PDB file of C-alpha atoms in Angstrom:
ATOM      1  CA  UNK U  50       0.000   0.000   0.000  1.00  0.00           C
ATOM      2  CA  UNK U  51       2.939   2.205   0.346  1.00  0.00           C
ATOM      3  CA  UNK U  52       3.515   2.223  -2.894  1.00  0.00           C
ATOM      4  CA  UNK U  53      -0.014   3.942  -3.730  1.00  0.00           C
ATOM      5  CA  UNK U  54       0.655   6.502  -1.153  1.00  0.00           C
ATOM      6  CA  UNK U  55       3.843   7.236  -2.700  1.00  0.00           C
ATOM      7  CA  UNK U  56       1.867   7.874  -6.189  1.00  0.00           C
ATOM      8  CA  UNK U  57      -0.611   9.861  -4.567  1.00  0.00           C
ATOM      9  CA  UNK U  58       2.141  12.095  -3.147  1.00  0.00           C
ATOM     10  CA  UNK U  59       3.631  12.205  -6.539  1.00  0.00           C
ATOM     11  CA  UNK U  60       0.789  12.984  -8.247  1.00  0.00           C
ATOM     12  CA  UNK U  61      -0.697  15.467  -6.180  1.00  0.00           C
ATOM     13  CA  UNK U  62       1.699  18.059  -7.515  1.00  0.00           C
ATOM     14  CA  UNK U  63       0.324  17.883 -10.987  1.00  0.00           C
ATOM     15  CA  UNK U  64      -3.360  16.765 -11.032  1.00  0.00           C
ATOM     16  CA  UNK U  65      -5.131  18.857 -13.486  1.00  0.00           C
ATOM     17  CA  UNK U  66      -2.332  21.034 -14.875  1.00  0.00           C
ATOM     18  CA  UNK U  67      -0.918  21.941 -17.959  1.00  0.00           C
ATOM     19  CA  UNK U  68       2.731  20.408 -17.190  1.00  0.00           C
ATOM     20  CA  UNK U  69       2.909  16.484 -18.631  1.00  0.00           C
ATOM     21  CA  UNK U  70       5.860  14.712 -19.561  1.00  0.00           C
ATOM     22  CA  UNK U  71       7.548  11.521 -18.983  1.00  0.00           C
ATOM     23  CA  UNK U  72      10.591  13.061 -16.937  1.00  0.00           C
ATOM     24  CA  UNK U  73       8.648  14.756 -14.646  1.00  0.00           C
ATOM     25  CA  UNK U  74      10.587  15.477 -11.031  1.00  0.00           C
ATOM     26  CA  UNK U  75       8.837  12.662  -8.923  1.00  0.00           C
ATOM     27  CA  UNK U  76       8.670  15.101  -5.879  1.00  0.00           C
ATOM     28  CA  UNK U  77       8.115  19.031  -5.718  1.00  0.00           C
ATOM     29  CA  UNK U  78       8.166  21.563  -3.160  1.00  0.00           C
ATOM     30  CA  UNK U  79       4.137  21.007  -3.928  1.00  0.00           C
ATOM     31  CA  UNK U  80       3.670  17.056  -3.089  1.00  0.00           C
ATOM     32  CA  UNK U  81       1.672  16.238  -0.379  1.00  0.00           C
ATOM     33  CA  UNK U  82      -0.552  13.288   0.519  1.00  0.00           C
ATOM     34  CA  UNK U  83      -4.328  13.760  -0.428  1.00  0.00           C
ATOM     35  CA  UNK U  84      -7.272  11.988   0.120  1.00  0.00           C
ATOM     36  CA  UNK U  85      -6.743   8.931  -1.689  1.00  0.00           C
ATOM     37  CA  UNK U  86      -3.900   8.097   1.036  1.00  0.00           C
ATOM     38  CA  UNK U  87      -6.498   8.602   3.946  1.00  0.00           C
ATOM     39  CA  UNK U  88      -9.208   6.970   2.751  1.00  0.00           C
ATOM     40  CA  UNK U  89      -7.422   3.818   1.399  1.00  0.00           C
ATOM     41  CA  UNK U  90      -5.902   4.102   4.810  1.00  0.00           C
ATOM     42  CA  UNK U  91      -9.238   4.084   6.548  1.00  0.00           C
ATOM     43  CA  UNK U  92      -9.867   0.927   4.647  1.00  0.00           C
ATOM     44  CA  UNK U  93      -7.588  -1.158   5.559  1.00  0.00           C
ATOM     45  CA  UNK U  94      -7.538   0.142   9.289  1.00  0.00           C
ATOM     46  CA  UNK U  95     -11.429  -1.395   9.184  1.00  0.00           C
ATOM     47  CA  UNK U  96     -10.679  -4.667   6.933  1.00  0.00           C
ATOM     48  CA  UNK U  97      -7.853  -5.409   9.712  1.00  0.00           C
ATOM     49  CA  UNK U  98      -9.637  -4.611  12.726  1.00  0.00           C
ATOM     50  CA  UNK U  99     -12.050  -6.840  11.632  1.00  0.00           C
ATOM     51  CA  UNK U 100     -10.100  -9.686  10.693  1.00  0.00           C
ATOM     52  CA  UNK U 101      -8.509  -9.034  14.132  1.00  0.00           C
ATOM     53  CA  UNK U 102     -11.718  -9.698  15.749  1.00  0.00           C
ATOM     54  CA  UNK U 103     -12.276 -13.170  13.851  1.00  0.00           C
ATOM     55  CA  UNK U 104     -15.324 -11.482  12.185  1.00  0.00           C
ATOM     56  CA  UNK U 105     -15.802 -12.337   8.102  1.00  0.00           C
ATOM     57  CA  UNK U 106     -15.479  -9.412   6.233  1.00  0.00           C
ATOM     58  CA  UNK U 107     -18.673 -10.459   4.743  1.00  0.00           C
ATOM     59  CA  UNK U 108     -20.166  -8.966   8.036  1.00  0.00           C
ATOM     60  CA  UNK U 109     -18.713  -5.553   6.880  1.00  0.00           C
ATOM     61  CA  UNK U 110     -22.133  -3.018   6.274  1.00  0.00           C
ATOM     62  CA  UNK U 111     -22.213   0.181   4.452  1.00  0.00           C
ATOM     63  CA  UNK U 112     -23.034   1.683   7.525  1.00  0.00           C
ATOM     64  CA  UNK U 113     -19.608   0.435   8.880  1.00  0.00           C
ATOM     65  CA  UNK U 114     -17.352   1.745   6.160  1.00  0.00           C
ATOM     66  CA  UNK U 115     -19.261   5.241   6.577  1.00  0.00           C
ATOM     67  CA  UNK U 116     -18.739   5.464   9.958  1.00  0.00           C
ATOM     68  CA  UNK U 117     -15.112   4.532   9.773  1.00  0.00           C
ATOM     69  CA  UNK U 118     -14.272   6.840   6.479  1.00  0.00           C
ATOM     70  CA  UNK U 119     -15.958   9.580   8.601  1.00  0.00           C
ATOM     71  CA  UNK U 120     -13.991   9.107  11.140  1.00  0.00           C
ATOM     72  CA  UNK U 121     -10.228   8.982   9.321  1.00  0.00           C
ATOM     73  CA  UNK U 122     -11.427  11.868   7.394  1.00  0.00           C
ATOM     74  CA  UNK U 123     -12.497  14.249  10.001  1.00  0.00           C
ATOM     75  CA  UNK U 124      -8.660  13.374  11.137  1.00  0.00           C
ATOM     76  CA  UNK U 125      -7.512  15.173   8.155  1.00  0.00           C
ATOM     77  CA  UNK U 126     -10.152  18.082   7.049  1.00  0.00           C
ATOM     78  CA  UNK U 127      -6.901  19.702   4.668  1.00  0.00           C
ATOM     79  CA  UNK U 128      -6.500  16.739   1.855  1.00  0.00           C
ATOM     80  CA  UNK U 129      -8.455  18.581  -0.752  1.00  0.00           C
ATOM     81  CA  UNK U 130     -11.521  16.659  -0.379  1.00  0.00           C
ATOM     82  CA  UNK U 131     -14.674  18.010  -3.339  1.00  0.00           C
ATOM     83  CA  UNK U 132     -16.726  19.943  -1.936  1.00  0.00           C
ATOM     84  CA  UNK U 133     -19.846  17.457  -1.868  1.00  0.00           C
ATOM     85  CA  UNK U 134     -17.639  15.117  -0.271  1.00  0.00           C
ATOM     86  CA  UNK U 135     -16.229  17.046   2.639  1.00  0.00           C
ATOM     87  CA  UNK U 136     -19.765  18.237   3.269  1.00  0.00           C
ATOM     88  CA  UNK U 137     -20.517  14.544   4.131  1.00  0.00           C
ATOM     89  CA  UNK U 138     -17.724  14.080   6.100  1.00  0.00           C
ATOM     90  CA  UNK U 139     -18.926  17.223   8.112  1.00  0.00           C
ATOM     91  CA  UNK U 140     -22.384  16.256   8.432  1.00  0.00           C
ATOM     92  CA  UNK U 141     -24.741  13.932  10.572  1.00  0.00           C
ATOM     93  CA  UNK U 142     -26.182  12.344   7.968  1.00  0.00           C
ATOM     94  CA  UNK U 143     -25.040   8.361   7.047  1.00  0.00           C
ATOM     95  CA  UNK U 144     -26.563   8.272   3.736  1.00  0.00           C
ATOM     96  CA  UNK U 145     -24.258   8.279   0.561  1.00  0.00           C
ATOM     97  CA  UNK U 146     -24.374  11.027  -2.057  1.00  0.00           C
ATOM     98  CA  UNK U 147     -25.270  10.986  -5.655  1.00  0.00           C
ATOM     99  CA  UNK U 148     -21.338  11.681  -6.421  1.00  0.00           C
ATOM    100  CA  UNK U 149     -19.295  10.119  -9.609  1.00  0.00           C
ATOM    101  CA  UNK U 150     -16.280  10.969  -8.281  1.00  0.00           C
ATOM    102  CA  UNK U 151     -12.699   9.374  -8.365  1.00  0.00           C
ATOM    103  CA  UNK U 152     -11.958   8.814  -4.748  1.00  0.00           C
ATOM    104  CA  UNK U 153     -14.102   5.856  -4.178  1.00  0.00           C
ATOM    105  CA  UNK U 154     -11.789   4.381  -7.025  1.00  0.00           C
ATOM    106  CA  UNK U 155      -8.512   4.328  -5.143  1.00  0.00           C
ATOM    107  CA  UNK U 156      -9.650   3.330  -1.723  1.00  0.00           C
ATOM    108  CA  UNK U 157     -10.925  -0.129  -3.434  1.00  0.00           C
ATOM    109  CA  UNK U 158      -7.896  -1.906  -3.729  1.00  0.00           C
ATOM    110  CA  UNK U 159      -6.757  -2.678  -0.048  1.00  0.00           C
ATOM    111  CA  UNK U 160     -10.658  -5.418  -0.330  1.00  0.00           C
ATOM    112  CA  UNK U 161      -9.068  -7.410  -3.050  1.00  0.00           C
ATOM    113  CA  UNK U 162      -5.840  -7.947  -1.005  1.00  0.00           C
ATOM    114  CA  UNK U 163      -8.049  -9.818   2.574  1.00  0.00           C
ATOM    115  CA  UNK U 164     -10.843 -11.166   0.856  1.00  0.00           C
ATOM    116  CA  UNK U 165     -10.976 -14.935   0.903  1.00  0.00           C
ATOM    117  CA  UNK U 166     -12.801 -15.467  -3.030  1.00  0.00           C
ATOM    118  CA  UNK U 167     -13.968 -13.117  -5.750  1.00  0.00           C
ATOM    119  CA  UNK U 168     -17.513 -13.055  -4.277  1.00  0.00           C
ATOM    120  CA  UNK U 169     -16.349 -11.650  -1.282  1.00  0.00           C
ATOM    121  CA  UNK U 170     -14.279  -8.764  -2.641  1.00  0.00           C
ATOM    122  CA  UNK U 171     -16.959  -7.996  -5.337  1.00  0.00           C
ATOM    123  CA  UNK U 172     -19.940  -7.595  -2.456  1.00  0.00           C
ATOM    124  CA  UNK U 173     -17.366  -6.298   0.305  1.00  0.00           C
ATOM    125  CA  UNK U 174     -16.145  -3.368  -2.437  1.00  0.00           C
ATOM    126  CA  UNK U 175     -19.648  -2.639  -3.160  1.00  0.00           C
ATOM    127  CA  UNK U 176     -20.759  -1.669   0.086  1.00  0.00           C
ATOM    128  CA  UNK U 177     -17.952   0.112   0.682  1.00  0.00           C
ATOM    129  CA  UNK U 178     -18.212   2.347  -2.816  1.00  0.00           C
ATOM    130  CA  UNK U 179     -21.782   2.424  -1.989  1.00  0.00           C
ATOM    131  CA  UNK U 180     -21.161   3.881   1.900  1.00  0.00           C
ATOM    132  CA  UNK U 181     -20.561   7.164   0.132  1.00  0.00           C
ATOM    133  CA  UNK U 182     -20.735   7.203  -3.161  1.00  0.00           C
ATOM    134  CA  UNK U 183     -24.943   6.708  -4.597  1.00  0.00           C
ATOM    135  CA  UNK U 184     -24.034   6.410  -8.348  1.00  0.00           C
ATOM    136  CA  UNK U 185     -24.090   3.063  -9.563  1.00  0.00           C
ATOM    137  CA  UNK U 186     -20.917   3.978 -12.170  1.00  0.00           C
ATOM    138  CA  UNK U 187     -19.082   4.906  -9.171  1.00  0.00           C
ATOM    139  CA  UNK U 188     -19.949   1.417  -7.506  1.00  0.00           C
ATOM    140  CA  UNK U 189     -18.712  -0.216 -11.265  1.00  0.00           C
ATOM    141  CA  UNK U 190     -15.522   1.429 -11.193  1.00  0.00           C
ATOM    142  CA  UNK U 191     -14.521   0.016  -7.573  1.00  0.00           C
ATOM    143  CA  UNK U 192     -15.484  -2.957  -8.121  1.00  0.00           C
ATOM    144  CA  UNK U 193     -13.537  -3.330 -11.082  1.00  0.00           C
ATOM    145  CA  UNK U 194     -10.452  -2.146  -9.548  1.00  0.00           C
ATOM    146  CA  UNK U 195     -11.078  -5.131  -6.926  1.00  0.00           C
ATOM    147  CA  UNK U 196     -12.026  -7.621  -9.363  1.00  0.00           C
ATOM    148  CA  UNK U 197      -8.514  -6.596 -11.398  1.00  0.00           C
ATOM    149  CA  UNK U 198      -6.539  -7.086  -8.201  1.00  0.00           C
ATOM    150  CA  UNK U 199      -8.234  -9.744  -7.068  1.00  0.00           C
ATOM    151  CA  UNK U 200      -7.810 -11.906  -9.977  1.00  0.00           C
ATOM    152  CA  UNK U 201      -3.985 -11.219 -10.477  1.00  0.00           C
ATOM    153  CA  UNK U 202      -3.212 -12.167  -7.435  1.00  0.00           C
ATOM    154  CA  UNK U 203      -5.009 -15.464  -7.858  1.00  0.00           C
ATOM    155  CA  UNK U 204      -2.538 -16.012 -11.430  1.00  0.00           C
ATOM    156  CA  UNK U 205      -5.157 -15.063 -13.747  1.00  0.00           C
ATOM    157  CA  UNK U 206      -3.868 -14.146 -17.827  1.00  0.00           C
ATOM    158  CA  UNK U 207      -3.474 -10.640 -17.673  1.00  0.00           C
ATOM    159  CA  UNK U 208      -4.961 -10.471 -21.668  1.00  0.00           C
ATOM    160  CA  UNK U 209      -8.220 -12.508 -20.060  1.00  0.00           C
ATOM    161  CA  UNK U 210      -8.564 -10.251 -16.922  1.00  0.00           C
ATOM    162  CA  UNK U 211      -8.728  -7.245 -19.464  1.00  0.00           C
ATOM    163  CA  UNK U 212     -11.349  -8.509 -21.677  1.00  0.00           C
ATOM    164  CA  UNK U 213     -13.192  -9.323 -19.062  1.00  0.00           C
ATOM    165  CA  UNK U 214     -13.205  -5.719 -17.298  1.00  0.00           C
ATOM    166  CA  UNK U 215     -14.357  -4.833 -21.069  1.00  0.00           C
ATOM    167  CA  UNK U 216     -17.108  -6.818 -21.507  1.00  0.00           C
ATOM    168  CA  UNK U 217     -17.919  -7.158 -17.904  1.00  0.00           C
ATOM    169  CA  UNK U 218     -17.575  -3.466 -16.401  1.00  0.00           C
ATOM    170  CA  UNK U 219     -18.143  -1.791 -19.727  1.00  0.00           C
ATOM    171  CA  UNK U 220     -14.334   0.396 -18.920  1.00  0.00           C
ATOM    172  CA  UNK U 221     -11.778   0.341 -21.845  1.00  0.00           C
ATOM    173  CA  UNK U 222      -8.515  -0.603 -21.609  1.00  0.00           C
ATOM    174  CA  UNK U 223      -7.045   0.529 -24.384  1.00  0.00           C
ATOM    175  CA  UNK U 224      -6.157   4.453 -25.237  1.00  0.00           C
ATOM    176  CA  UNK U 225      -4.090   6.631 -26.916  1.00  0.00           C
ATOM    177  CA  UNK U 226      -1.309   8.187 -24.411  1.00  0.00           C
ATOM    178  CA  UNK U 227      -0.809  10.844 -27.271  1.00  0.00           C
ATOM    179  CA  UNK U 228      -4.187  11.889 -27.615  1.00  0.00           C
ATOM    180  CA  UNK U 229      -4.139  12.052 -23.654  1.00  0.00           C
ATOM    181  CA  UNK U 230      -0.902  13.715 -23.326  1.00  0.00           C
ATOM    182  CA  UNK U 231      -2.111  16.784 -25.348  1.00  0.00           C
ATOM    183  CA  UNK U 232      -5.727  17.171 -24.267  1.00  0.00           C
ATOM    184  CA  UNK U 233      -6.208  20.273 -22.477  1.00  0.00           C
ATOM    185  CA  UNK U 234      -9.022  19.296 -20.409  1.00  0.00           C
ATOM    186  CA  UNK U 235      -9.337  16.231 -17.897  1.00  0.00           C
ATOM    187  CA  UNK U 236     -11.673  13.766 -16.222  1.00  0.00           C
ATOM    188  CA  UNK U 237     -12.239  12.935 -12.439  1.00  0.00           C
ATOM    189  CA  UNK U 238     -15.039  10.752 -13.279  1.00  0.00           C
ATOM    190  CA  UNK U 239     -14.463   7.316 -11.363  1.00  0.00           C
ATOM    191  CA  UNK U 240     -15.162   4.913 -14.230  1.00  0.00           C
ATOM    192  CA  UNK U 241     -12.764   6.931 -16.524  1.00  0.00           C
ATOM    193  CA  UNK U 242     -10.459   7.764 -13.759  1.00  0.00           C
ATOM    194  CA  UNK U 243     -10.439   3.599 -12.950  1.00  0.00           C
ATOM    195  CA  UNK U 244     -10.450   2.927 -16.649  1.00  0.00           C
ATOM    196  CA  UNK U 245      -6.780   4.861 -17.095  1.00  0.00           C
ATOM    197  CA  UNK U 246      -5.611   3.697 -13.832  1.00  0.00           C
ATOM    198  CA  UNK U 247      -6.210  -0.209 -14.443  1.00  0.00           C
ATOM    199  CA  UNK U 248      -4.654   0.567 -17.863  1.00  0.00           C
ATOM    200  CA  UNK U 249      -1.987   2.071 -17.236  1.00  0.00           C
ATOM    201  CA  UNK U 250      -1.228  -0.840 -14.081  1.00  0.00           C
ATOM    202  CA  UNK U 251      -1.738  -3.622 -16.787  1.00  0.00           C
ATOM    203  CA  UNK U 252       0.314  -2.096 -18.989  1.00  0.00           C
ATOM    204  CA  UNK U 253       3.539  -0.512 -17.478  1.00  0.00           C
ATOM    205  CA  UNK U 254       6.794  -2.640 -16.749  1.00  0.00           C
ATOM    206  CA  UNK U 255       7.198  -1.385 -13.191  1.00  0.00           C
ATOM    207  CA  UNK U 256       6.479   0.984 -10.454  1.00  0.00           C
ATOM    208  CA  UNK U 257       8.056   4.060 -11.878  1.00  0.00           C
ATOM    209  CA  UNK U 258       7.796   3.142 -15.031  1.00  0.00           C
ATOM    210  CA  UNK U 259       3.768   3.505 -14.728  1.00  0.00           C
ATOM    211  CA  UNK U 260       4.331   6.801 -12.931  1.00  0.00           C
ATOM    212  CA  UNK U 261       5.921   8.590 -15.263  1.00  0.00           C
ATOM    213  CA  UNK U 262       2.916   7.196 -17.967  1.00  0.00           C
ATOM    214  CA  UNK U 263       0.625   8.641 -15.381  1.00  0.00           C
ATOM    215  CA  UNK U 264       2.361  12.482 -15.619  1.00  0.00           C
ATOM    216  CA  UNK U 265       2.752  11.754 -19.420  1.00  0.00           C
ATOM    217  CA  UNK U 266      -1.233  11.470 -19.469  1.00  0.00           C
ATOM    218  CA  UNK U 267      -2.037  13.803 -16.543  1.00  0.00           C
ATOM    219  CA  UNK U 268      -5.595  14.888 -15.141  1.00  0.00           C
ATOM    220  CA  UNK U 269      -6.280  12.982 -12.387  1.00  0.00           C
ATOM    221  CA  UNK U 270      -3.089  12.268 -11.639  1.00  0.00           C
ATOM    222  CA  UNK U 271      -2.540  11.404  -7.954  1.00  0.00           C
ATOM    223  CA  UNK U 272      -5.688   9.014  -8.049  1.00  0.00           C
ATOM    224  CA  UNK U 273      -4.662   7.565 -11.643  1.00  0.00           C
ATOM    225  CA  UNK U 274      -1.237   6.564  -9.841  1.00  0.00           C
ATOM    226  CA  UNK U 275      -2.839   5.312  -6.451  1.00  0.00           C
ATOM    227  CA  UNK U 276      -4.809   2.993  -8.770  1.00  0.00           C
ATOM    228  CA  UNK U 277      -2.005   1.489 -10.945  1.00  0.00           C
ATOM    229  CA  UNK U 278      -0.015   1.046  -8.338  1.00  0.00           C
ATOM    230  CA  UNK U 279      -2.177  -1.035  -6.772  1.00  0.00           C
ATOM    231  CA  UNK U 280      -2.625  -3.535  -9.886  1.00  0.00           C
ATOM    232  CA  UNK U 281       1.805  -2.932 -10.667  1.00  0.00           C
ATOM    233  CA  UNK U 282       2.189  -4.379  -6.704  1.00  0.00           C
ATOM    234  CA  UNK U 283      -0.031  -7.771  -7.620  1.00  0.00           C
ATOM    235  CA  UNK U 284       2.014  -7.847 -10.721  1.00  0.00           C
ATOM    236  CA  UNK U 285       5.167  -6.912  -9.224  1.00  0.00           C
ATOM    237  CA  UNK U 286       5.375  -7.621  -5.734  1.00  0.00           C
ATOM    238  CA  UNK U 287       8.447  -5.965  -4.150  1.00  0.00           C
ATOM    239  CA  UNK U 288       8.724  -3.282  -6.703  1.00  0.00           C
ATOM    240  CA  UNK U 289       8.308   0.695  -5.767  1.00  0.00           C
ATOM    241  CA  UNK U 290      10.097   3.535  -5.318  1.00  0.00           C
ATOM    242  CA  UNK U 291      13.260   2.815  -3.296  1.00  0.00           C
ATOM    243  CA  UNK U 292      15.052   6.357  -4.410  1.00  0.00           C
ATOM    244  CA  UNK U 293      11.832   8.543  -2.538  1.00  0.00           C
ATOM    245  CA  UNK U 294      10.307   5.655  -0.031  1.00  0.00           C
ATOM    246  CA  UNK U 295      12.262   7.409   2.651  1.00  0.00           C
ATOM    247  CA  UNK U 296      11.178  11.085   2.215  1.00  0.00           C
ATOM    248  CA  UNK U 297       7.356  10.298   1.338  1.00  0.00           C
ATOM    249  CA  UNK U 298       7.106   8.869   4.551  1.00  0.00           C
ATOM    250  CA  UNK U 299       8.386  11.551   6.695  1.00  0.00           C
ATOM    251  CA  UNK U 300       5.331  13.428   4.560  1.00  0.00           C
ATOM    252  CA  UNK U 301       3.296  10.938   5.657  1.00  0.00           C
ATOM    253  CA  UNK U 302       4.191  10.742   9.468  1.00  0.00           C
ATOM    254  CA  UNK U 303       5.127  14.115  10.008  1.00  0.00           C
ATOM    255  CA  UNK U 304       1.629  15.049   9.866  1.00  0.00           C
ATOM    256  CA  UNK U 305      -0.273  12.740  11.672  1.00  0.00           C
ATOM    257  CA  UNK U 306       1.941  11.158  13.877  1.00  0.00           C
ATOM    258  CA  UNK U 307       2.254   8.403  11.971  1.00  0.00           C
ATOM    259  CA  UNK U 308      -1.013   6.900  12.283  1.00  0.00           C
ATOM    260  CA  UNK U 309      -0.986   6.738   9.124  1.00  0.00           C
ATOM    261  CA  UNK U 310       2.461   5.172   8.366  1.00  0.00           C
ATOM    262  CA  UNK U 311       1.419   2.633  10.993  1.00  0.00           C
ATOM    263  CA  UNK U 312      -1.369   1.318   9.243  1.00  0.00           C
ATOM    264  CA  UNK U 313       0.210   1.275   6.113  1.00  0.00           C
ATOM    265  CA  UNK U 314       2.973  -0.963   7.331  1.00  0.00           C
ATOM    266  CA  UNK U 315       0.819  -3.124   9.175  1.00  0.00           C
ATOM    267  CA  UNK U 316      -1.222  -3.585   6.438  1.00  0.00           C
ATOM    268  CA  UNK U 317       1.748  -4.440   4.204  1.00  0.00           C
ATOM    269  CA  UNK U 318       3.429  -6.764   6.417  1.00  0.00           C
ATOM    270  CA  UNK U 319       0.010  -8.879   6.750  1.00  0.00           C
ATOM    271  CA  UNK U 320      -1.454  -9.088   3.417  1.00  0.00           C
ATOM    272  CA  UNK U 321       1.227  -7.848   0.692  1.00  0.00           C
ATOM    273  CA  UNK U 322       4.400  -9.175   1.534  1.00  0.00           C
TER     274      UNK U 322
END
């Protein structure tokens, strides 16, 4: 999961500007961890307190993510939350909003890692897209981003697992990086935002080497990278970024001291080893 983290920070400096390019410095007087590192955070702080408790994850309600993404998020107010979302983090109110947005996309991929068969991880994902995001695209795009993850790690053909998210999700996986590269405009839509991001992590040789596709592309480019870092670690276990690990982590911790670091390396050590 650190290695997500890592691509949020990275990404953070660039999402939505007019600076793209493959040699892009990976870190900036501007990179900071956003939301996608709190929230995917928050997720695997629940899946392993439940596991911890002997409860399936099965068990795991809407209601519960909700609480528990309220709860990491009101930690940090400042990681450029939308608007609609940081109202519901504010507010009393349990039930989801009609959002299409991005960040229920990179949170996803910590289900696929505990989850004991495909079922599992499909229905656990949805309830946890559908804790805060209403829109039933927003719900797709998570649980493709599970079903990705879940199936590499289990050995599956990458050229199968593709076709499937096709024909299955309805998300392409297949696009131009040119015709990406020089559009001036960008989408934080979570089916086109998990569309790029499963691309790109099917598609890149390693860690960095998806990165730097991600700030060749831009947009969305700190949840983009969470996402395809998530699918390069089941393709690549023990990959990252050894050159930065060090100083995105004293980000990380010297902020929050280091809850968040500590779930992140618990989480690591237990499931993606």
């Amino acid at each position: 999961m650190i290695n997500s983290a890592i691509a949020d920070i990275i990404g953070s400096a660039y999402e939505g500007r007019e600076l793209k390019g493959f040699n892009l410095p990976f870190l900036t007087r501007k990179s900071e961890f956003t939301d996608d590192t709190v929230l995917m955070v928050a997720t695997a702080d629940l899946l392993m307190k439940t596991r911890e408790k002997g409860i399936p994850l099965i068990n795991l309600t809407s209601d519960d993510f909700a609480r528990h993404y309220k709860l990491w998020g009101n930690r940090y107010p400042n990681v450029h939350y939308s608007p609609q979302f940081k109202g519901w983090l504010e507010s009393d109110s349990m039930e989801p909003i009609y959002s299409l947005g991005s960040g229920v996309t990179s949170r996803a991929f910590p289900i696929a890692w505990v989850a004991d068969s495909l079922e599992e991880a499909m229905e656990v994902t949805a309830r946890s897209a559908g804790s805060t995001h209403a829109a039933p695209e927003a719900n797709v795009a998570a649980c493709a981003i599970s079903y990705t993850i879940y199936l590499l790690l289990q050995g599956d053909h990458l050229d199968e697992i593709k076709n499937i998210i096709e024909s299955k999700f309805f998300i392409p996986m297949t696009y131009n990086w040119e015709e990406l590269h020089k559009a001036d405009s960008f989408s934080t839509n979570a089916e086109d935002v998990a569309g790029l991001g499963l691309a790109i992590g099917t598609t890149a040789r390693s860690h960095e080497d998806g990165m730097r596709l991600v700030l060749y592309v831009g947009g969305d480019t700190d949840t983009i990278g969470a996402v395809a870092m998530a699918v390069l670690d089941a393709r690549f276990p023990g990959g990252g970024f050894s050159e930065i690990e060090g100083a995105c982590r004293e980000m990380i911790g010297d902020n929050d001291g280091d809850r968040l670091i500590d779930v992140i390396d618990r989480f690591d050590a237990a499931y993606m080893q």
